[in-house]
Amino acid sequence: MEYTQLGRTGLTVSRLCLGTMNFGPQTDEPDSHRIMDTALEKGINFFDSANVYGWAENRGRTEEIIGNWFAQGGGRRERTVIATKVFGAMPVEGYSGDSPWPNSDRLSARNIRQAVDASLRRLQTDHIDLYQMHHVDRRTPWEEIWQAMETLVEQGKILYVGSSNFAGWHIATAQEVARHRNFLGLVSEQSLYNLMERSVELEVLPSAEYHGLGVIPWSPLHGGLLGGVIRKTEEGRRRTTGRAAEALEENRAQIQEFEDFCDKLGQAPGTVALAWLLHQPAVTAPIVGPRTDAQFASALDALDVKLSAEELARLDEIFPGHKTAPEDYAW
């Protein structure tokens, strides 16, 4: 297993991050525990979750599954770098209204305090290694957010703070306020980034690199479109509907070209898509969110794939990327 530092911290994490979004909604608890055990056996020490995972009326269920796994002992918690998130509306005890209870879905100091304590209970641990803001909260002042996070660090409830789905200027603003407070600030950014969606190359990745943040890409296979969707559909192993079907038709020629290229390489499309991310200098660890053991095993294959300069250039031809702004839109 390859390891790297998370941004400019002393925290060492595996080059793949195990995403747990499917634990609960699509993968039952025993299978989820088996996948996490396999991850540790393979050397993956970086797990990502969120307080809202489990979704709908089961928000928080994913963290509970992880907590029950930690409770089995055997060094599971000690060997795991656990990341979770705060932001989305969560159930409030004694309240069953249709709309969120005020302050249950923001980054107010009050909600951050309540949310971290709830996550710690569900995870059955005394601290969270990486506590991430799931989305930016434009209504709450950064001074308030950082004061709340500083308190959690002082209390030992969290070690590091990360962001998710931030724009480049959000990262810059957050870091500037943190610097004035003599606080470490953000250490990572979790962004939508893959061969088909490369808009973060314009400003998010340059900002993250400048400010010393590790980058943790989510949806590395773009909802399965980079996982051999055309062949799987033709063979009856996958059925696309709704937005996925529309996206496939809009990008069919491009995706077909990609799958043909992967055939020439002798590699599965999903493996190549993950390997491409691992070759990007700003990337710390792509998130893989397997529903099954087979999907997890396929993701691990990407660690052994080394793409040549010519192969990387060919992928850029199929899926053109971006230069750093403003060079990207110079004419």
Short mmCIF file of C-alpha atoms in Angstrom, two decimals:
data_model
loop_
_atom_site.label_atom_id
_atom_site.label_comp_id
_atom_site.label_asym_id
_atom_site.label_seq_id
_atom_site.Cartn_x
_atom_site.Cartn_y
_atom_site.Cartn_z
CA MET A 1 0.00 0.00 0.00
CA GLU A 2 1.21 3.50 -0.84
CA TYR A 3 0.96 6.22 1.81
CA THR A 4 1.27 9.99 1.73
CA GLN A 5 0.96 13.03 3.98
CA LEU A 6 -2.40 14.79 4.21
CA GLY A 7 -1.54 18.28 3.00
CA ARG A 8 1.03 20.06 5.16
CA THR A 9 0.30 17.95 8.22
CA GLY A 10 2.11 15.11 9.91
CA LEU A 11 -0.83 12.80 9.26
CA THR A 12 -0.01 9.78 7.09
CA VAL A 13 -2.89 8.33 5.07
CA SER A 14 -3.27 5.64 2.44
CA ARG A 15 -3.43 6.66 -1.22
CA LEU A 16 -7.00 5.37 -1.42
CA CYS A 17 -9.74 6.51 0.94
CA LEU A 18 -12.57 4.12 1.78
CA GLY A 19 -15.88 5.93 1.33
CA THR A 20 -18.71 4.62 3.49
CA MET A 21 -21.70 6.33 1.86
CA ASN A 22 -23.23 3.01 0.81
CA PHE A 23 -22.95 1.44 4.26
CA GLY A 24 -26.53 1.19 5.46
CA PRO A 25 -28.54 2.27 2.41
CA GLN A 26 -27.10 -0.35 0.03
CA THR A 27 -24.67 -2.49 2.02
CA ASP A 28 -25.85 -4.16 5.22
CA GLU A 29 -23.88 -4.01 8.46
CA PRO A 30 -22.15 -7.42 8.27
CA ASP A 31 -20.98 -6.77 4.69
CA SER A 32 -19.90 -3.24 5.63
CA HIS A 33 -17.83 -4.61 8.51
CA ARG A 34 -16.21 -7.17 6.23
CA ILE A 35 -15.26 -4.48 3.69
CA MET A 36 -13.71 -2.35 6.44
CA ASP A 37 -11.78 -5.35 7.78
CA THR A 38 -10.50 -6.05 4.27
CA ALA A 39 -9.47 -2.40 3.91
CA LEU A 40 -7.29 -2.59 7.01
CA GLU A 41 -5.83 -5.90 5.88
CA LYS A 42 -4.87 -4.28 2.57
CA GLY A 43 -3.29 -1.31 4.33
CA ILE A 44 -6.04 1.27 3.76
CA ASN A 45 -6.19 3.35 6.93
CA PHE A 46 -8.24 6.35 5.70
CA PHE A 47 -12.06 6.09 5.99
CA ASP A 48 -14.52 8.84 5.04
CA SER A 49 -18.08 9.31 6.30
CA ALA A 50 -20.63 12.06 7.12
CA ASN A 51 -23.27 12.65 9.72
CA VAL A 52 -26.04 12.59 7.08
CA TYR A 53 -25.00 9.25 5.53
CA GLY A 54 -27.76 6.72 5.85
CA TRP A 55 -30.03 9.35 4.28
CA ALA A 56 -33.74 10.13 4.68
CA GLU A 57 -35.06 8.86 8.00
CA ASN A 58 -31.85 6.89 8.60
CA ARG A 59 -29.39 9.79 8.69
CA GLY A 60 -26.57 8.84 11.02
CA ARG A 61 -26.88 5.12 10.32
CA THR A 62 -23.55 4.91 8.49
CA GLU A 63 -21.66 6.39 11.43
CA GLU A 64 -23.43 3.88 13.70
CA ILE A 65 -22.23 0.99 11.51
CA ILE A 66 -18.66 2.28 11.73
CA GLY A 67 -19.03 2.74 15.48
CA ASN A 68 -20.20 -0.85 15.94
CA TRP A 69 -17.18 -1.95 13.91
CA PHE A 70 -14.82 0.09 16.10
CA ALA A 71 -16.45 -1.44 19.18
CA GLN A 72 -15.27 -4.90 18.11
CA GLY A 73 -11.77 -3.86 19.16
CA GLY A 74 -8.75 -5.56 17.67
CA GLY A 75 -7.04 -2.22 17.03
CA ARG A 76 -9.69 -1.18 14.52
CA ARG A 77 -10.04 2.37 15.82
CA GLU A 78 -6.34 2.79 16.54
CA ARG A 79 -5.37 1.81 12.97
CA THR A 80 -8.03 3.97 11.30
CA VAL A 81 -7.87 7.65 10.35
CA ILE A 82 -11.57 8.46 10.52
CA ALA A 83 -13.00 11.44 8.67
CA THR A 84 -16.60 12.57 8.92
CA LYS A 85 -18.57 15.70 8.03
CA VAL A 86 -20.95 18.27 9.42
CA PHE A 87 -23.55 20.46 7.69
CA GLY A 88 -26.72 18.67 6.56
CA ALA A 89 -29.90 18.79 8.62
CA MET A 90 -30.03 16.04 11.21
CA PRO A 91 -32.95 14.79 13.31
CA VAL A 92 -33.44 16.62 16.60
CA GLU A 93 -34.58 14.53 19.53
CA GLY A 94 -38.23 15.17 20.35
CA TYR A 95 -38.92 17.00 17.08
CA SER A 96 -40.69 15.39 14.13
CA GLY A 97 -41.68 18.36 11.98
CA ASP A 98 -41.45 18.40 8.19
CA SER A 99 -38.85 21.19 8.06
CA PRO A 100 -35.42 21.20 9.73
CA TRP A 101 -35.26 22.59 13.24
CA PRO A 102 -33.39 25.93 13.18
CA ASN A 103 -29.61 25.54 13.48
CA SER A 104 -29.71 21.82 12.69
CA ASP A 105 -28.27 22.27 9.19
CA ARG A 106 -25.69 25.07 9.47
CA LEU A 107 -22.15 25.73 10.58
CA SER A 108 -23.20 27.83 13.53
CA ALA A 109 -21.13 27.31 16.68
CA ARG A 110 -24.19 25.75 18.30
CA ASN A 111 -24.78 23.22 15.54
CA ILE A 112 -21.08 22.34 15.25
CA ARG A 113 -21.00 21.58 18.98
CA GLN A 114 -24.15 19.45 18.87
CA ALA A 115 -23.15 17.70 15.64
CA VAL A 116 -19.68 16.65 16.76
CA ASP A 117 -20.99 15.21 20.02
CA ALA A 118 -23.64 13.24 18.12
CA SER A 119 -21.07 11.92 15.64
CA LEU A 120 -18.75 10.87 18.47
CA ARG A 121 -21.60 8.93 20.10
CA ARG A 122 -22.50 7.18 16.86
CA LEU A 123 -18.87 6.43 16.02
CA GLN A 124 -18.19 5.20 19.56
CA THR A 125 -14.91 7.06 19.73
CA ASP A 126 -13.47 9.94 21.74
CA HIS A 127 -12.14 11.92 18.79
CA ILE A 128 -12.50 12.47 15.04
CA ASP A 129 -9.26 12.67 13.09
CA LEU A 130 -10.56 14.85 10.23
CA TYR A 131 -13.74 16.87 10.76
CA GLN A 132 -14.95 18.25 7.43
CA MET A 133 -17.46 20.95 6.56
CA HIS A 134 -19.68 19.17 4.03
CA HIS A 135 -20.58 22.42 2.26
CA VAL A 136 -19.76 26.09 2.68
CA ASP A 137 -22.12 28.09 4.89
CA ARG A 138 -22.28 31.61 3.44
CA ARG A 139 -24.46 32.84 6.33
CA THR A 140 -22.13 32.08 9.23
CA PRO A 141 -19.04 34.28 9.78
CA TRP A 142 -15.69 32.52 9.51
CA GLU A 143 -14.68 33.93 12.89
CA GLU A 144 -17.55 32.00 14.48
CA ILE A 145 -16.77 28.79 12.60
CA TRP A 146 -13.09 28.88 13.51
CA GLN A 147 -13.78 29.71 17.14
CA ALA A 148 -16.02 26.62 17.34
CA MET A 149 -13.42 24.42 15.62
CA GLU A 150 -10.61 25.75 17.82
CA THR A 151 -12.64 24.81 20.88
CA LEU A 152 -13.12 21.26 19.58
CA VAL A 153 -9.38 20.91 18.97
CA GLU A 154 -8.63 22.19 22.47
CA GLN A 155 -11.14 19.71 23.91
CA GLY A 156 -9.48 16.88 21.97
CA LYS A 157 -12.71 16.04 20.11
CA ILE A 158 -11.18 16.67 16.67
CA LEU A 159 -7.60 16.80 15.38
CA TYR A 160 -7.85 18.44 11.95
CA VAL A 161 -10.44 20.42 9.96
CA GLY A 162 -11.24 19.90 6.29
CA SER A 163 -13.66 21.26 3.72
CA SER A 164 -15.81 19.73 1.01
CA ASN A 165 -17.32 21.30 -2.11
CA PHE A 166 -15.59 24.64 -1.50
CA ALA A 167 -14.73 27.10 -4.25
CA GLY A 168 -11.17 28.32 -4.54
CA TRP A 169 -12.04 31.67 -2.97
CA HIS A 170 -13.78 29.93 -0.07
CA ILE A 171 -10.52 28.12 0.71
CA ALA A 172 -8.55 31.36 0.46
CA THR A 173 -10.94 33.24 2.75
CA ALA A 174 -11.05 30.45 5.31
CA GLN A 175 -7.25 30.22 5.45
CA GLU A 176 -6.77 33.96 5.75
CA VAL A 177 -9.14 34.20 8.73
CA ALA A 178 -7.51 31.14 10.34
CA ARG A 179 -4.05 32.70 9.89
CA HIS A 180 -5.12 35.84 11.72
CA ARG A 181 -6.33 33.62 14.58
CA ASN A 182 -3.04 31.67 14.64
CA PHE A 183 -5.00 28.52 13.82
CA LEU A 184 -3.94 25.74 11.45
CA GLY A 185 -7.15 26.12 9.43
CA LEU A 186 -8.10 23.72 6.65
CA VAL A 187 -5.85 20.75 5.91
CA SER A 188 -7.89 19.16 3.11
CA GLU A 189 -10.56 19.77 0.48
CA GLN A 190 -12.91 17.10 -0.80
CA SER A 191 -14.06 17.88 -4.35
CA LEU A 192 -15.88 16.34 -7.28
CA TYR A 193 -12.96 15.44 -9.54
CA ASN A 194 -12.59 12.81 -12.24
CA LEU A 195 -11.74 12.48 -15.91
CA MET A 196 -15.17 13.75 -16.97
CA GLU A 197 -15.48 16.55 -14.40
CA ARG A 198 -12.30 18.62 -14.22
CA SER A 199 -13.57 22.13 -13.45
CA VAL A 200 -11.72 22.14 -10.09
CA GLU A 201 -8.50 22.42 -12.09
CA LEU A 202 -9.37 26.07 -12.79
CA GLU A 203 -9.22 27.48 -9.26
CA VAL A 204 -9.92 24.90 -6.52
CA LEU A 205 -6.82 22.75 -7.05
CA PRO A 206 -4.46 25.75 -7.41
CA SER A 207 -5.91 27.26 -4.22
CA ALA A 208 -5.63 23.97 -2.35
CA GLU A 209 -2.01 23.52 -3.43
CA TYR A 210 -1.07 27.10 -2.56
CA HIS A 211 -2.60 26.85 0.91
CA GLY A 212 -1.17 23.40 1.57
CA LEU A 213 -4.40 21.37 1.50
CA GLY A 214 -4.60 17.73 0.56
CA VAL A 215 -7.21 16.98 -2.11
CA ILE A 216 -9.63 14.08 -1.67
CA PRO A 217 -11.64 13.55 -4.88
CA TRP A 218 -15.15 12.13 -4.60
CA SER A 219 -17.07 10.32 -7.34
CA PRO A 220 -13.87 9.22 -9.15
CA LEU A 221 -15.94 7.16 -11.61
CA HIS A 222 -18.49 9.94 -12.15
CA GLY A 223 -21.47 7.95 -10.96
CA GLY A 224 -20.33 4.82 -12.80
CA LEU A 225 -19.96 6.46 -16.24
CA LEU A 226 -16.22 5.79 -16.12
CA GLY A 227 -16.65 2.25 -14.86
CA GLY A 228 -17.29 0.53 -18.20
CA VAL A 229 -20.93 1.56 -18.39
CA ILE A 230 -21.38 0.94 -22.12
CA ARG A 231 -20.11 -2.62 -22.06
CA LYS A 232 -22.00 -3.39 -18.85
CA THR A 233 -25.20 -2.02 -20.38
CA GLU A 234 -24.76 -4.02 -23.58
CA GLU A 235 -24.10 -7.18 -21.57
CA GLY A 236 -27.15 -6.60 -19.39
CA ARG A 237 -25.07 -6.14 -16.21
CA ARG A 238 -26.19 -2.55 -15.72
CA ARG A 239 -29.29 -0.55 -16.48
CA THR A 240 -29.09 3.23 -16.63
CA THR A 241 -32.14 5.40 -16.06
CA GLY A 242 -32.95 9.03 -15.41
CA ARG A 243 -30.05 11.47 -15.26
CA ALA A 244 -27.46 8.69 -15.61
CA ALA A 245 -29.04 7.56 -18.90
CA GLU A 246 -29.16 11.14 -20.16
CA ALA A 247 -25.52 11.72 -19.24
CA LEU A 248 -24.52 8.50 -20.98
CA GLU A 249 -26.23 9.50 -24.21
CA GLU A 250 -24.77 13.01 -24.09
CA ASN A 251 -21.24 11.64 -23.66
CA ARG A 252 -21.52 8.26 -25.39
CA ALA A 253 -18.89 8.89 -28.06
CA GLN A 254 -16.37 10.13 -25.50
CA ILE A 255 -17.05 7.27 -23.08
CA GLN A 256 -16.83 4.70 -25.89
CA GLU A 257 -13.45 6.12 -26.92
CA PHE A 258 -12.32 5.82 -23.31
CA GLU A 259 -13.49 2.22 -22.97
CA ASP A 260 -11.77 1.29 -26.25
CA PHE A 261 -8.54 2.84 -24.96
CA CYS A 262 -8.81 0.88 -21.72
CA ASP A 263 -9.23 -2.32 -23.75
CA LYS A 264 -5.93 -1.55 -25.50
CA LEU A 265 -4.29 -1.07 -22.11
CA GLY A 266 -5.74 -4.36 -20.91
CA GLN A 267 -7.27 -2.63 -17.89
CA ALA A 268 -10.81 -2.15 -16.64
CA PRO A 269 -12.13 1.39 -17.24
CA GLY A 270 -12.76 1.99 -13.54
CA THR A 271 -9.20 0.97 -12.74
CA VAL A 272 -7.80 3.41 -15.31
CA ALA A 273 -10.02 6.25 -14.11
CA LEU A 274 -8.79 5.77 -10.54
CA ALA A 275 -5.19 5.37 -11.65
CA TRP A 276 -5.42 8.66 -13.56
CA LEU A 277 -6.43 10.47 -10.37
CA LEU A 278 -3.54 8.87 -8.50
CA HIS A 279 -1.19 10.37 -11.10
CA GLN A 280 -2.42 13.93 -10.47
CA PRO A 281 0.09 15.79 -8.25
CA ALA A 282 -2.55 17.66 -6.22
CA VAL A 283 -4.46 14.51 -5.28
CA THR A 284 -3.95 12.90 -1.88
CA ALA A 285 -6.41 9.99 -1.96
CA PRO A 286 -9.45 9.39 -4.18
CA ILE A 287 -12.54 8.14 -2.35
CA VAL A 288 -13.79 4.72 -3.40
CA GLY A 289 -17.28 3.82 -2.20
CA PRO A 290 -17.77 0.10 -2.82
CA ARG A 291 -21.12 -1.59 -2.32
CA THR A 292 -19.60 -5.07 -2.61
CA ASP A 293 -16.33 -6.94 -2.03
CA ALA A 294 -15.85 -7.28 -5.79
CA GLN A 295 -16.10 -3.53 -6.34
CA PHE A 296 -13.58 -2.95 -3.58
CA ALA A 297 -11.12 -5.47 -5.05
CA SER A 298 -11.40 -3.75 -8.43
CA ALA A 299 -10.60 -0.37 -6.88
CA LEU A 300 -7.45 -1.74 -5.25
CA ASP A 301 -6.12 -2.74 -8.67
CA ALA A 302 -5.63 0.95 -9.52
CA LEU A 303 -2.74 1.17 -7.07
CA ASP A 304 -0.67 -1.11 -9.28
CA VAL A 305 -1.33 0.72 -12.57
CA LYS A 306 1.39 3.09 -13.77
CA LEU A 307 0.36 5.23 -16.73
CA SER A 308 3.03 6.50 -19.11
CA ALA A 309 3.27 10.12 -20.24
CA GLU A 310 1.84 9.08 -23.60
CA GLU A 311 -1.08 7.29 -21.97
CA LEU A 312 -1.82 10.26 -19.75
CA ALA A 313 -1.71 12.54 -22.79
CA ARG A 314 -4.16 10.27 -24.61
CA LEU A 315 -6.58 10.49 -21.68
CA ASP A 316 -6.29 14.28 -21.83
CA GLU A 317 -7.23 14.10 -25.50
CA ILE A 318 -10.34 12.08 -24.73
CA PHE A 319 -11.29 14.16 -21.70
CA PRO A 320 -9.72 17.63 -22.10
CA GLY A 321 -8.87 19.28 -18.81
CA HIS A 322 -8.26 22.86 -17.72
CA LYS A 323 -5.28 25.08 -17.27
CA THR A 324 -5.09 27.23 -14.18
CA ALA A 325 -7.22 30.35 -14.53
CA PRO A 326 -6.85 32.78 -16.28
CA GLU A 327 -4.65 30.97 -18.83
CA ASP A 328 -7.47 28.51 -19.45
CA TYR A 329 -9.71 31.15 -21.01
CA ALA A 330 -7.09 33.24 -22.74
CA TRP A 331 -7.63 33.49 -26.50
#
